[in-house]
PDB file of N, CA and C in Angstrom:
ATOM      1  N   UNK A  28      31.185 -48.318  -7.948  1.00  0.00           N
ATOM      2  CA  UNK A  28      30.303 -49.055  -8.217  1.00  0.00           C
ATOM      3  C   UNK A  28      29.618 -47.815  -7.366  1.00  0.00           C
ATOM      4  N   UNK A  29      27.699 -47.393  -7.172  1.00  0.00           N
ATOM      5  CA  UNK A  29      27.381 -46.638  -6.635  1.00  0.00           C
ATOM      6  C   UNK A  29      27.353 -47.136  -5.305  1.00  0.00           C
ATOM      7  N   UNK A  30      27.034 -48.288  -5.106  1.00  0.00           N
ATOM      8  CA  UNK A  30      26.757 -48.845  -3.936  1.00  0.00           C
ATOM      9  C   UNK A  30      28.263 -48.031  -2.721  1.00  0.00           C
ATOM     10  N   UNK A  31      29.831 -48.266  -3.615  1.00  0.00           N
ATOM     11  CA  UNK A  31      30.769 -47.840  -2.947  1.00  0.00           C
ATOM     12  C   UNK A  31      30.131 -46.257  -3.065  1.00  0.00           C
ATOM     13  N   UNK A  32      30.189 -45.996  -4.030  1.00  0.00           N
ATOM     14  CA  UNK A  32      30.003 -43.857  -3.722  1.00  0.00           C
ATOM     15  C   UNK A  32      28.988 -43.469  -2.347  1.00  0.00           C
ATOM     16  N   UNK A  33      27.929 -44.216  -2.468  1.00  0.00           N
ATOM     17  CA  UNK A  33      26.509 -44.043  -1.376  1.00  0.00           C
ATOM     18  C   UNK A  33      27.718 -44.401  -0.247  1.00  0.00           C
ATOM     19  N   UNK A  34      28.419 -44.906   0.256  1.00  0.00           N
ATOM     20  CA  UNK A  34      28.556 -45.515   1.575  1.00  0.00           C
ATOM     21  C   UNK A  34      30.059 -44.308   2.046  1.00  0.00           C
ATOM     22  N   UNK A  35      30.236 -43.785   0.155  1.00  0.00           N
ATOM     23  CA  UNK A  35      31.463 -42.596   0.779  1.00  0.00           C
ATOM     24  C   UNK A  35      31.498 -41.240   1.219  1.00  0.00           C
ATOM     25  N   UNK A  36      29.736 -41.436   0.588  1.00  0.00           N
ATOM     26  CA  UNK A  36      29.140 -39.980   1.103  1.00  0.00           C
ATOM     27  C   UNK A  36      28.298 -40.517   1.956  1.00  0.00           C
ATOM     28  N   UNK A  37      28.513 -40.904   2.956  1.00  0.00           N
ATOM     29  CA  UNK A  37      27.430 -41.512   3.637  1.00  0.00           C
ATOM     30  C   UNK A  37      26.124 -41.364   3.444  1.00  0.00           C
ATOM     31  N   UNK A  38      25.664 -41.561   1.945  1.00  0.00           N
ATOM     32  CA  UNK A  38      24.048 -40.716   1.747  1.00  0.00           C
ATOM     33  C   UNK A  38      23.408 -42.013   1.967  1.00  0.00           C
ATOM     34  N   UNK A  39      23.005 -41.475   3.242  1.00  0.00           N
ATOM     35  CA  UNK A  39      21.401 -42.432   3.940  1.00  0.00           C
ATOM     36  C   UNK A  39      20.838 -42.130   4.108  1.00  0.00           C
ATOM     37  N   UNK A  40      19.209 -42.097   3.748  1.00  0.00           N
ATOM     38  CA  UNK A  40      18.176 -41.300   4.141  1.00  0.00           C
ATOM     39  C   UNK A  40      17.773 -39.899   3.944  1.00  0.00           C
ATOM     40  N   UNK A  41      18.519 -39.872   2.947  1.00  0.00           N
ATOM     41  CA  UNK A  41      18.319 -38.446   1.526  1.00  0.00           C
ATOM     42  C   UNK A  41      16.385 -37.626   1.608  1.00  0.00           C
ATOM     43  N   UNK A  42      16.801 -36.841   1.147  1.00  0.00           N
ATOM     44  CA  UNK A  42      15.832 -36.074   1.135  1.00  0.00           C
ATOM     45  C   UNK A  42      15.509 -36.020  -0.221  1.00  0.00           C
ATOM     46  N   UNK A  43      14.153 -36.582  -1.351  1.00  0.00           N
ATOM     47  CA  UNK A  43      14.034 -36.049  -2.148  1.00  0.00           C
ATOM     48  C   UNK A  43      13.324 -35.178  -2.570  1.00  0.00           C
ATOM     49  N   UNK A  44      13.754 -34.352  -3.078  1.00  0.00           N
ATOM     50  CA  UNK A  44      12.896 -32.708  -4.062  1.00  0.00           C
ATOM     51  C   UNK A  44      11.787 -33.100  -5.265  1.00  0.00           C
ATOM     52  N   UNK A  45      11.327 -32.888  -5.639  1.00  0.00           N
ATOM     53  CA  UNK A  45      10.535 -33.107  -7.079  1.00  0.00           C
ATOM     54  C   UNK A  45       9.636 -31.798  -7.395  1.00  0.00           C
ATOM     55  N   UNK A  46       8.974 -32.203  -8.296  1.00  0.00           N
ATOM     56  CA  UNK A  46       6.911 -32.120  -8.944  1.00  0.00           C
ATOM     57  C   UNK A  46       7.060 -32.148  -9.329  1.00  0.00           C
ATOM     58  N   UNK A  47       5.735 -32.752  -7.907  1.00  0.00           N
ATOM     59  CA  UNK A  47       5.183 -33.708  -8.676  1.00  0.00           C
ATOM     60  C   UNK A  47       5.877 -35.291  -7.713  1.00  0.00           C
ATOM     61  N   UNK A  48       6.336 -35.011  -6.753  1.00  0.00           N
ATOM     62  CA  UNK A  48       7.611 -35.796  -6.097  1.00  0.00           C
ATOM     63  C   UNK A  48       6.864 -37.043  -5.987  1.00  0.00           C
ATOM     64  N   UNK A  49       5.804 -37.426  -5.636  1.00  0.00           N
ATOM     65  CA  UNK A  49       5.374 -38.743  -5.063  1.00  0.00           C
ATOM     66  C   UNK A  49       4.442 -39.398  -6.212  1.00  0.00           C
ATOM     67  N   UNK A  50       5.053 -38.555  -6.984  1.00  0.00           N
ATOM     68  CA  UNK A  50       5.038 -39.756  -8.662  1.00  0.00           C
ATOM     69  C   UNK A  50       5.910 -40.406  -9.042  1.00  0.00           C
ATOM     70  N   UNK A  51       6.984 -39.662  -8.857  1.00  0.00           N
ATOM     71  CA  UNK A  51       8.322 -40.385  -8.548  1.00  0.00           C
ATOM     72  C   UNK A  51       8.769 -41.017  -7.558  1.00  0.00           C
ATOM     73  N   UNK A  52       7.705 -41.408  -6.818  1.00  0.00           N
ATOM     74  CA  UNK A  52       9.019 -42.171  -5.866  1.00  0.00           C
ATOM     75  C   UNK A  52       8.872 -43.317  -6.202  1.00  0.00           C
ATOM     76  N   UNK A  53       7.871 -44.260  -6.947  1.00  0.00           N
ATOM     77  CA  UNK A  53       7.595 -45.465  -7.034  1.00  0.00           C
ATOM     78  C   UNK A  53       9.162 -45.430  -7.784  1.00  0.00           C
ATOM     79  N   UNK A  54       9.199 -45.232  -8.812  1.00  0.00           N
ATOM     80  CA  UNK A  54      10.016 -45.342  -9.704  1.00  0.00           C
ATOM     81  C   UNK A  54      11.588 -45.752  -9.016  1.00  0.00           C
ATOM     82  N   UNK A  55      11.785 -44.799  -8.801  1.00  0.00           N
ATOM     83  CA  UNK A  55      13.180 -44.398  -7.309  1.00  0.00           C
ATOM     84  C   UNK A  55      13.630 -45.668  -6.613  1.00  0.00           C
ATOM     85  N   UNK A  56      11.752 -46.026  -6.162  1.00  0.00           N
ATOM     86  CA  UNK A  56      12.322 -47.495  -5.075  1.00  0.00           C
ATOM     87  C   UNK A  56      12.159 -48.631  -5.882  1.00  0.00           C
ATOM     88  N   UNK A  57      11.747 -48.599  -7.038  1.00  0.00           N
ATOM     89  CA  UNK A  57      12.417 -49.560  -7.830  1.00  0.00           C
ATOM     90  C   UNK A  57      13.560 -49.856  -8.199  1.00  0.00           C
ATOM     91  N   UNK A  58      13.874 -48.994  -8.369  1.00  0.00           N
ATOM     92  CA  UNK A  58      14.914 -48.523  -9.735  1.00  0.00           C
ATOM     93  C   UNK A  58      16.016 -49.607  -7.975  1.00  0.00           C
ATOM     94  N   UNK A  59      15.970 -47.963  -6.885  1.00  0.00           N
ATOM     95  CA  UNK A  59      16.943 -48.950  -5.944  1.00  0.00           C
ATOM     96  C   UNK A  59      16.705 -50.654  -5.577  1.00  0.00           C
ATOM     97  N   UNK A  60      15.562 -51.214  -5.204  1.00  0.00           N
ATOM     98  CA  UNK A  60      15.747 -52.610  -5.417  1.00  0.00           C
ATOM     99  C   UNK A  60      16.708 -52.880  -6.196  1.00  0.00           C
ATOM    100  N   UNK A  61      15.893 -53.144  -8.045  1.00  0.00           N
ATOM    101  CA  UNK A  61      16.106 -53.858  -9.208  1.00  0.00           C
ATOM    102  C   UNK A  61      18.256 -53.952  -8.926  1.00  0.00           C
ATOM    103  N   UNK A  62      18.193 -52.352  -8.714  1.00  0.00           N
ATOM    104  CA  UNK A  62      19.604 -52.541  -7.980  1.00  0.00           C
ATOM    105  C   UNK A  62      20.573 -53.099  -6.970  1.00  0.00           C
ATOM    106  N   UNK A  63      19.580 -53.807  -6.326  1.00  0.00           N
ATOM    107  CA  UNK A  63      20.320 -53.938  -5.483  1.00  0.00           C
ATOM    108  C   UNK A  63      20.488 -53.411  -4.284  1.00  0.00           C
ATOM    109  N   UNK A  64      19.979 -52.236  -3.985  1.00  0.00           N
ATOM    110  CA  UNK A  64      20.528 -50.818  -3.639  1.00  0.00           C
ATOM    111  C   UNK A  64      19.714 -50.795  -2.269  1.00  0.00           C
ATOM    112  N   UNK A  65      20.321 -50.623  -1.357  1.00  0.00           N
ATOM    113  CA  UNK A  65      19.473 -50.294  -0.344  1.00  0.00           C
ATOM    114  C   UNK A  65      18.429 -48.406  -0.590  1.00  0.00           C
ATOM    115  N   UNK A  66      17.255 -48.067  -0.006  1.00  0.00           N
ATOM    116  CA  UNK A  66      16.738 -47.078  -0.710  1.00  0.00           C
ATOM    117  C   UNK A  66      17.619 -46.329   0.299  1.00  0.00           C
ATOM    118  N   UNK A  67      17.891 -44.598  -0.297  1.00  0.00           N
ATOM    119  CA  UNK A  67      18.535 -44.039  -0.010  1.00  0.00           C
ATOM    120  C   UNK A  67      17.917 -42.759   1.079  1.00  0.00           C
ATOM    121  N   UNK A  68      17.159 -42.295   0.003  1.00  0.00           N
ATOM    122  CA  UNK A  68      15.404 -41.777   0.679  1.00  0.00           C
ATOM    123  C   UNK A  68      15.061 -41.618   1.692  1.00  0.00           C
ATOM    124  N   UNK A  69      14.700 -40.738   2.691  1.00  0.00           N
ATOM    125  CA  UNK A  69      14.346 -40.545   4.069  1.00  0.00           C
ATOM    126  C   UNK A  69      12.070 -41.174   3.806  1.00  0.00           C
ATOM    127  N   UNK A  70      11.744 -42.062   4.409  1.00  0.00           N
ATOM    128  CA  UNK A  70      10.975 -42.613   4.366  1.00  0.00           C
ATOM    129  C   UNK A  70       9.921 -42.088   4.629  1.00  0.00           C
ATOM    130  N   UNK A  71       9.427 -41.086   5.344  1.00  0.00           N
ATOM    131  CA  UNK A  71       8.512 -39.996   5.106  1.00  0.00           C
ATOM    132  C   UNK A  71       8.862 -38.736   5.333  1.00  0.00           C
ATOM    133  N   UNK A  72      10.167 -38.181   4.504  1.00  0.00           N
ATOM    134  CA  UNK A  72      10.396 -36.677   3.384  1.00  0.00           C
ATOM    135  C   UNK A  72      10.757 -36.523   2.310  1.00  0.00           C
ATOM    136  N   UNK A  73       9.753 -35.950   1.814  1.00  0.00           N
ATOM    137  CA  UNK A  73       9.700 -35.574   0.564  1.00  0.00           C
ATOM    138  C   UNK A  73       9.309 -34.312   0.464  1.00  0.00           C
ATOM    139  N   UNK A  74      10.357 -33.139  -0.632  1.00  0.00           N
ATOM    140  CA  UNK A  74       9.970 -31.904  -0.683  1.00  0.00           C
ATOM    141  C   UNK A  74       9.335 -31.876  -2.773  1.00  0.00           C
ATOM    142  N   UNK A  75       7.929 -31.477  -2.090  1.00  0.00           N
ATOM    143  CA  UNK A  75       7.454 -31.155  -3.208  1.00  0.00           C
ATOM    144  C   UNK A  75       6.818 -29.954  -3.926  1.00  0.00           C
ATOM    145  N   UNK A  76       8.183 -29.148  -5.017  1.00  0.00           N
ATOM    146  CA  UNK A  76       7.441 -27.613  -5.287  1.00  0.00           C
ATOM    147  C   UNK A  76       6.445 -27.476  -6.320  1.00  0.00           C
ATOM    148  N   UNK A  77       5.936 -28.928  -5.857  1.00  0.00           N
ATOM    149  CA  UNK A  77       3.890 -28.792  -6.765  1.00  0.00           C
ATOM    150  C   UNK A  77       3.798 -27.585  -5.246  1.00  0.00           C
ATOM    151  N   UNK A  78       3.498 -28.344  -3.964  1.00  0.00           N
ATOM    152  CA  UNK A  78       2.972 -27.596  -3.079  1.00  0.00           C
ATOM    153  C   UNK A  78       3.827 -25.898  -2.957  1.00  0.00           C
ATOM    154  N   UNK A  79       4.897 -26.027  -3.433  1.00  0.00           N
ATOM    155  CA  UNK A  79       5.621 -24.735  -2.264  1.00  0.00           C
ATOM    156  C   UNK A  79       5.147 -23.944  -3.597  1.00  0.00           C
ATOM    157  N   UNK A  80       5.380 -24.678  -5.148  1.00  0.00           N
ATOM    158  CA  UNK A  80       4.689 -23.103  -6.110  1.00  0.00           C
ATOM    159  C   UNK A  80       3.709 -22.941  -5.312  1.00  0.00           C
ATOM    160  N   UNK A  81       2.284 -23.333  -5.727  1.00  0.00           N
ATOM    161  CA  UNK A  81       0.789 -23.066  -5.490  1.00  0.00           C
ATOM    162  C   UNK A  81       0.884 -22.325  -3.631  1.00  0.00           C
ATOM    163  N   UNK A  82       2.201 -22.349  -2.929  1.00  0.00           N
ATOM    164  CA  UNK A  82       1.430 -21.869  -2.064  1.00  0.00           C
ATOM    165  C   UNK A  82       2.907 -20.318  -2.493  1.00  0.00           C
ATOM    166  N   UNK A  83       3.387 -20.287  -2.630  1.00  0.00           N
ATOM    167  CA  UNK A  83       4.155 -19.186  -3.472  1.00  0.00           C
ATOM    168  C   UNK A  83       4.666 -18.644  -4.279  1.00  0.00           C
ATOM    169  N   UNK A  84       3.370 -19.000  -5.738  1.00  0.00           N
ATOM    170  CA  UNK A  84       3.222 -18.423  -6.860  1.00  0.00           C
ATOM    171  C   UNK A  84       1.936 -18.414  -7.240  1.00  0.00           C
ATOM    172  N   UNK A  85       1.054 -19.502  -6.321  1.00  0.00           N
ATOM    173  CA  UNK A  85      -0.297 -19.652  -7.287  1.00  0.00           C
ATOM    174  C   UNK A  85      -0.382 -20.557  -8.751  1.00  0.00           C
ATOM    175  N   UNK A  86       0.305 -20.581  -8.488  1.00  0.00           N
ATOM    176  CA  UNK A  86       0.651 -22.096  -9.567  1.00  0.00           C
ATOM    177  C   UNK A  86       1.003 -22.980  -9.598  1.00  0.00           C
ATOM    178  N   UNK A  87       0.795 -24.099  -9.701  1.00  0.00           N
ATOM    179  CA  UNK A  87       1.014 -26.179  -9.675  1.00  0.00           C
ATOM    180  C   UNK A  87       2.234 -26.556 -10.845  1.00  0.00           C
ATOM    181  N   UNK A  88       1.536 -25.896 -11.703  1.00  0.00           N
ATOM    182  CA  UNK A  88       2.103 -26.768 -13.398  1.00  0.00           C
ATOM    183  C   UNK A  88       4.021 -26.062 -13.643  1.00  0.00           C
ATOM    184  N   UNK A  89       4.740 -26.658 -13.824  1.00  0.00           N
ATOM    185  CA  UNK A  89       5.571 -26.884 -13.475  1.00  0.00           C
ATOM    186  C   UNK A  89       6.044 -25.510 -14.176  1.00  0.00           C
ATOM    187  N   UNK A  90       6.022 -25.809 -16.226  1.00  0.00           N
ATOM    188  CA  UNK A  90       6.185 -24.057 -16.342  1.00  0.00           C
ATOM    189  C   UNK A  90       5.681 -23.294 -16.851  1.00  0.00           C
ATOM    190  N   UNK A  91       4.210 -22.813 -15.899  1.00  0.00           N
ATOM    191  CA  UNK A  91       3.333 -22.114 -15.375  1.00  0.00           C
ATOM    192  C   UNK A  91       4.414 -21.168 -14.267  1.00  0.00           C
ATOM    193  N   UNK A  92       4.387 -21.649 -12.820  1.00  0.00           N
ATOM    194  CA  UNK A  92       5.561 -22.112 -12.239  1.00  0.00           C
ATOM    195  C   UNK A  92       6.602 -21.001 -12.040  1.00  0.00           C
ATOM    196  N   UNK A  93       7.296 -21.935 -12.984  1.00  0.00           N
ATOM    197  CA  UNK A  93       8.345 -21.588 -13.611  1.00  0.00           C
ATOM    198  C   UNK A  93       9.002 -19.641 -14.023  1.00  0.00           C
ATOM    199  N   UNK A  94       8.147 -19.692 -14.874  1.00  0.00           N
ATOM    200  CA  UNK A  94       6.958 -18.339 -15.295  1.00  0.00           C
ATOM    201  C   UNK A  94       7.931 -17.545 -14.303  1.00  0.00           C
ATOM    202  N   UNK A  95       6.072 -17.554 -13.663  1.00  0.00           N
ATOM    203  CA  UNK A  95       6.437 -16.393 -12.343  1.00  0.00           C
ATOM    204  C   UNK A  95       6.982 -16.216 -10.965  1.00  0.00           C
ATOM    205  N   UNK A  96       8.105 -16.891 -11.101  1.00  0.00           N
ATOM    206  CA  UNK A  96       9.187 -17.206 -10.796  1.00  0.00           C
ATOM    207  C   UNK A  96      10.322 -16.193 -11.307  1.00  0.00           C
ATOM    208  N   UNK A  97      10.074 -16.234 -12.061  1.00  0.00           N
ATOM    209  CA  UNK A  97      10.731 -15.296 -13.574  1.00  0.00           C
ATOM    210  C   UNK A  97      12.195 -16.550 -13.662  1.00  0.00           C
ATOM    211  N   UNK A  98      11.959 -17.235 -13.933  1.00  0.00           N
ATOM    212  CA  UNK A  98      13.461 -18.224 -14.958  1.00  0.00           C
ATOM    213  C   UNK A  98      12.498 -18.691 -15.698  1.00  0.00           C
ATOM    214  N   UNK A  99      14.004 -18.870 -16.561  1.00  0.00           N
ATOM    215  CA  UNK A  99      13.690 -18.794 -18.006  1.00  0.00           C
ATOM    216  C   UNK A  99      13.493 -20.039 -18.322  1.00  0.00           C
ATOM    217  N   UNK A 100      12.338 -20.407 -18.739  1.00  0.00           N
ATOM    218  CA  UNK A 100      12.053 -21.888 -19.456  1.00  0.00           C
ATOM    219  C   UNK A 100      11.618 -21.050 -20.552  1.00  0.00           C
ATOM    220  N   UNK A 101      11.654 -23.170 -21.190  1.00  0.00           N
ATOM    221  CA  UNK A 101      12.400 -23.452 -23.352  1.00  0.00           C
ATOM    222  C   UNK A 101      11.156 -24.183 -23.484  1.00  0.00           C
ATOM    223  N   UNK A 102      10.037 -24.017 -23.831  1.00  0.00           N
ATOM    224  CA  UNK A 102       8.834 -25.269 -23.914  1.00  0.00           C
ATOM    225  C   UNK A 102       9.239 -26.347 -25.328  1.00  0.00           C
ATOM    226  N   UNK A 103      10.054 -25.921 -26.157  1.00  0.00           N
ATOM    227  CA  UNK A 103      10.776 -27.090 -26.667  1.00  0.00           C
ATOM    228  C   UNK A 103      11.646 -28.008 -25.940  1.00  0.00           C
ATOM    229  N   UNK A 104      12.362 -27.681 -24.548  1.00  0.00           N
ATOM    230  CA  UNK A 104      13.349 -28.455 -24.228  1.00  0.00           C
ATOM    231  C   UNK A 104      12.170 -29.143 -22.517  1.00  0.00           C
ATOM    232  N   UNK A 105      11.392 -28.757 -22.772  1.00  0.00           N
ATOM    233  CA  UNK A 105      10.487 -28.907 -21.326  1.00  0.00           C
ATOM    234  C   UNK A 105       9.858 -29.970 -21.338  1.00  0.00           C
ATOM    235  N   UNK A 106       9.568 -31.459 -20.642  1.00  0.00           N
ATOM    236  CA  UNK A 106       8.724 -32.385 -20.617  1.00  0.00           C
ATOM    237  C   UNK A 106      10.487 -33.486 -20.484  1.00  0.00           C
ATOM    238  N   UNK A 107      11.417 -33.023 -20.336  1.00  0.00           N
ATOM    239  CA  UNK A 107      12.432 -33.828 -21.478  1.00  0.00           C
ATOM    240  C   UNK A 107      12.722 -34.625 -19.361  1.00  0.00           C
ATOM    241  N   UNK A 108      13.620 -35.534 -18.755  1.00  0.00           N
ATOM    242  CA  UNK A 108      13.801 -35.853 -17.144  1.00  0.00           C
ATOM    243  C   UNK A 108      14.833 -34.788 -17.624  1.00  0.00           C
ATOM    244  N   UNK A 109      15.512 -34.468 -17.572  1.00  0.00           N
ATOM    245  CA  UNK A 109      16.909 -33.606 -17.391  1.00  0.00           C
ATOM    246  C   UNK A 109      16.810 -32.375 -17.256  1.00  0.00           C
ATOM    247  N   UNK A 110      15.728 -32.042 -18.235  1.00  0.00           N
ATOM    248  CA  UNK A 110      15.537 -30.033 -17.674  1.00  0.00           C
ATOM    249  C   UNK A 110      14.397 -30.694 -17.426  1.00  0.00           C
ATOM    250  N   UNK A 111      13.431 -31.425 -16.707  1.00  0.00           N
ATOM    251  CA  UNK A 111      12.035 -30.464 -16.283  1.00  0.00           C
ATOM    252  C   UNK A 111      13.237 -30.516 -14.377  1.00  0.00           C
ATOM    253  N   UNK A 112      14.188 -31.701 -14.344  1.00  0.00           N
ATOM    254  CA  UNK A 112      14.976 -32.062 -13.415  1.00  0.00           C
ATOM    255  C   UNK A 112      15.887 -30.433 -13.081  1.00  0.00           C
ATOM    256  N   UNK A 113      16.477 -29.990 -13.656  1.00  0.00           N
ATOM    257  CA  UNK A 113      17.040 -28.812 -13.166  1.00  0.00           C
ATOM    258  C   UNK A 113      16.268 -27.351 -13.224  1.00  0.00           C
ATOM    259  N   UNK A 114      15.083 -27.780 -14.072  1.00  0.00           N
ATOM    260  CA  UNK A 114      14.086 -26.121 -13.890  1.00  0.00           C
ATOM    261  C   UNK A 114      13.621 -26.650 -12.531  1.00  0.00           C
ATOM    262  N   UNK A 115      13.203 -27.611 -12.357  1.00  0.00           N
ATOM    263  CA  UNK A 115      13.038 -28.118 -10.779  1.00  0.00           C
ATOM    264  C   UNK A 115      13.523 -27.598  -9.993  1.00  0.00           C
ATOM    265  N   UNK A 116      13.963 -28.311  -9.521  1.00  0.00           N
ATOM    266  CA  UNK A 116      15.858 -27.624  -9.114  1.00  0.00           C
ATOM    267  C   UNK A 116      15.970 -26.369  -8.477  1.00  0.00           C
ATOM    268  N   UNK A 117      15.902 -25.530  -9.906  1.00  0.00           N
ATOM    269  CA  UNK A 117      15.921 -23.704 -10.145  1.00  0.00           C
ATOM    270  C   UNK A 117      14.602 -22.909  -9.325  1.00  0.00           C
ATOM    271  N   UNK A 118      13.943 -24.409  -9.269  1.00  0.00           N
ATOM    272  CA  UNK A 118      12.512 -22.892  -7.848  1.00  0.00           C
ATOM    273  C   UNK A 118      13.129 -23.317  -7.699  1.00  0.00           C
ATOM    274  N   UNK A 119      12.660 -24.174  -6.398  1.00  0.00           N
ATOM    275  CA  UNK A 119      13.445 -24.766  -5.419  1.00  0.00           C
ATOM    276  C   UNK A 119      14.341 -23.891  -4.126  1.00  0.00           C
ATOM    277  N   UNK A 120      15.689 -23.955  -5.138  1.00  0.00           N
ATOM    278  CA  UNK A 120      16.126 -23.520  -5.025  1.00  0.00           C
ATOM    279  C   UNK A 120      15.614 -21.511  -5.088  1.00  0.00           C
ATOM    280  N   UNK A 121      15.206 -21.547  -5.858  1.00  0.00           N
ATOM    281  CA  UNK A 121      15.145 -19.671  -5.407  1.00  0.00           C
ATOM    282  C   UNK A 121      13.718 -19.972  -4.077  1.00  0.00           C
ATOM    283  N   UNK A 122      12.511 -20.652  -4.558  1.00  0.00           N
ATOM    284  CA  UNK A 122      11.413 -20.485  -3.189  1.00  0.00           C
ATOM    285  C   UNK A 122      12.671 -21.123  -1.806  1.00  0.00           C
ATOM    286  N   UNK A 123      13.456 -21.843  -1.361  1.00  0.00           N
ATOM    287  CA  UNK A 123      14.186 -22.028  -0.226  1.00  0.00           C
ATOM    288  C   UNK A 123      15.138 -20.572  -0.001  1.00  0.00           C
ATOM    289  N   UNK A 124      15.529 -20.413  -1.409  1.00  0.00           N
ATOM    290  CA  UNK A 124      16.990 -19.123  -0.452  1.00  0.00           C
ATOM    291  C   UNK A 124      15.565 -17.931  -0.416  1.00  0.00           C
ATOM    292  N   UNK A 125      14.569 -17.560  -1.518  1.00  0.00           N
ATOM    293  CA  UNK A 125      13.654 -16.345  -1.228  1.00  0.00           C
ATOM    294  C   UNK A 125      13.381 -16.588   0.146  1.00  0.00           C
ATOM    295  N   UNK A 126      13.036 -17.898   0.923  1.00  0.00           N
ATOM    296  CA  UNK A 126      12.025 -16.992   1.469  1.00  0.00           C
ATOM    297  C   UNK A 126      10.591 -16.496   1.687  1.00  0.00           C
ATOM    298  N   UNK A 127      10.388 -16.860   0.269  1.00  0.00           N
ATOM    299  CA  UNK A 127       8.925 -15.816   0.774  1.00  0.00           C
ATOM    300  C   UNK A 127       8.307 -17.363   1.122  1.00  0.00           C
ATOM    301  N   UNK A 128       8.339 -17.472   1.700  1.00  0.00           N
ATOM    302  CA  UNK A 128       7.376 -18.899   2.448  1.00  0.00           C
ATOM    303  C   UNK A 128       6.833 -18.235   4.346  1.00  0.00           C
ATOM    304  N   UNK A 129       7.856 -17.201   4.652  1.00  0.00           N
ATOM    305  CA  UNK A 129       7.732 -16.914   5.830  1.00  0.00           C
ATOM    306  C   UNK A 129       7.463 -15.810   5.924  1.00  0.00           C
TER     307      UNK A 129
END
């Protein structure tokens, strides 16, 4: 079960990362409540790639930030939850690993 996996992995107080992450937090909290799971996300720590991409690339729109970051983007695949999540992860990793913010 999800609860057993969380306990095995000691998944407590995870930091959520997302593009416009604050929009998604309500859905994540509701899903954990419906599943009778303790909210695994740290209450005060969320990393939002909207802010990071604005700072690093001057763009807040995911597709535009991805293009400026020179990451492959497919308009036909955009706006599916999985595709956008994968591209957001790529964007976050590129920003974090490049340390263009320092």
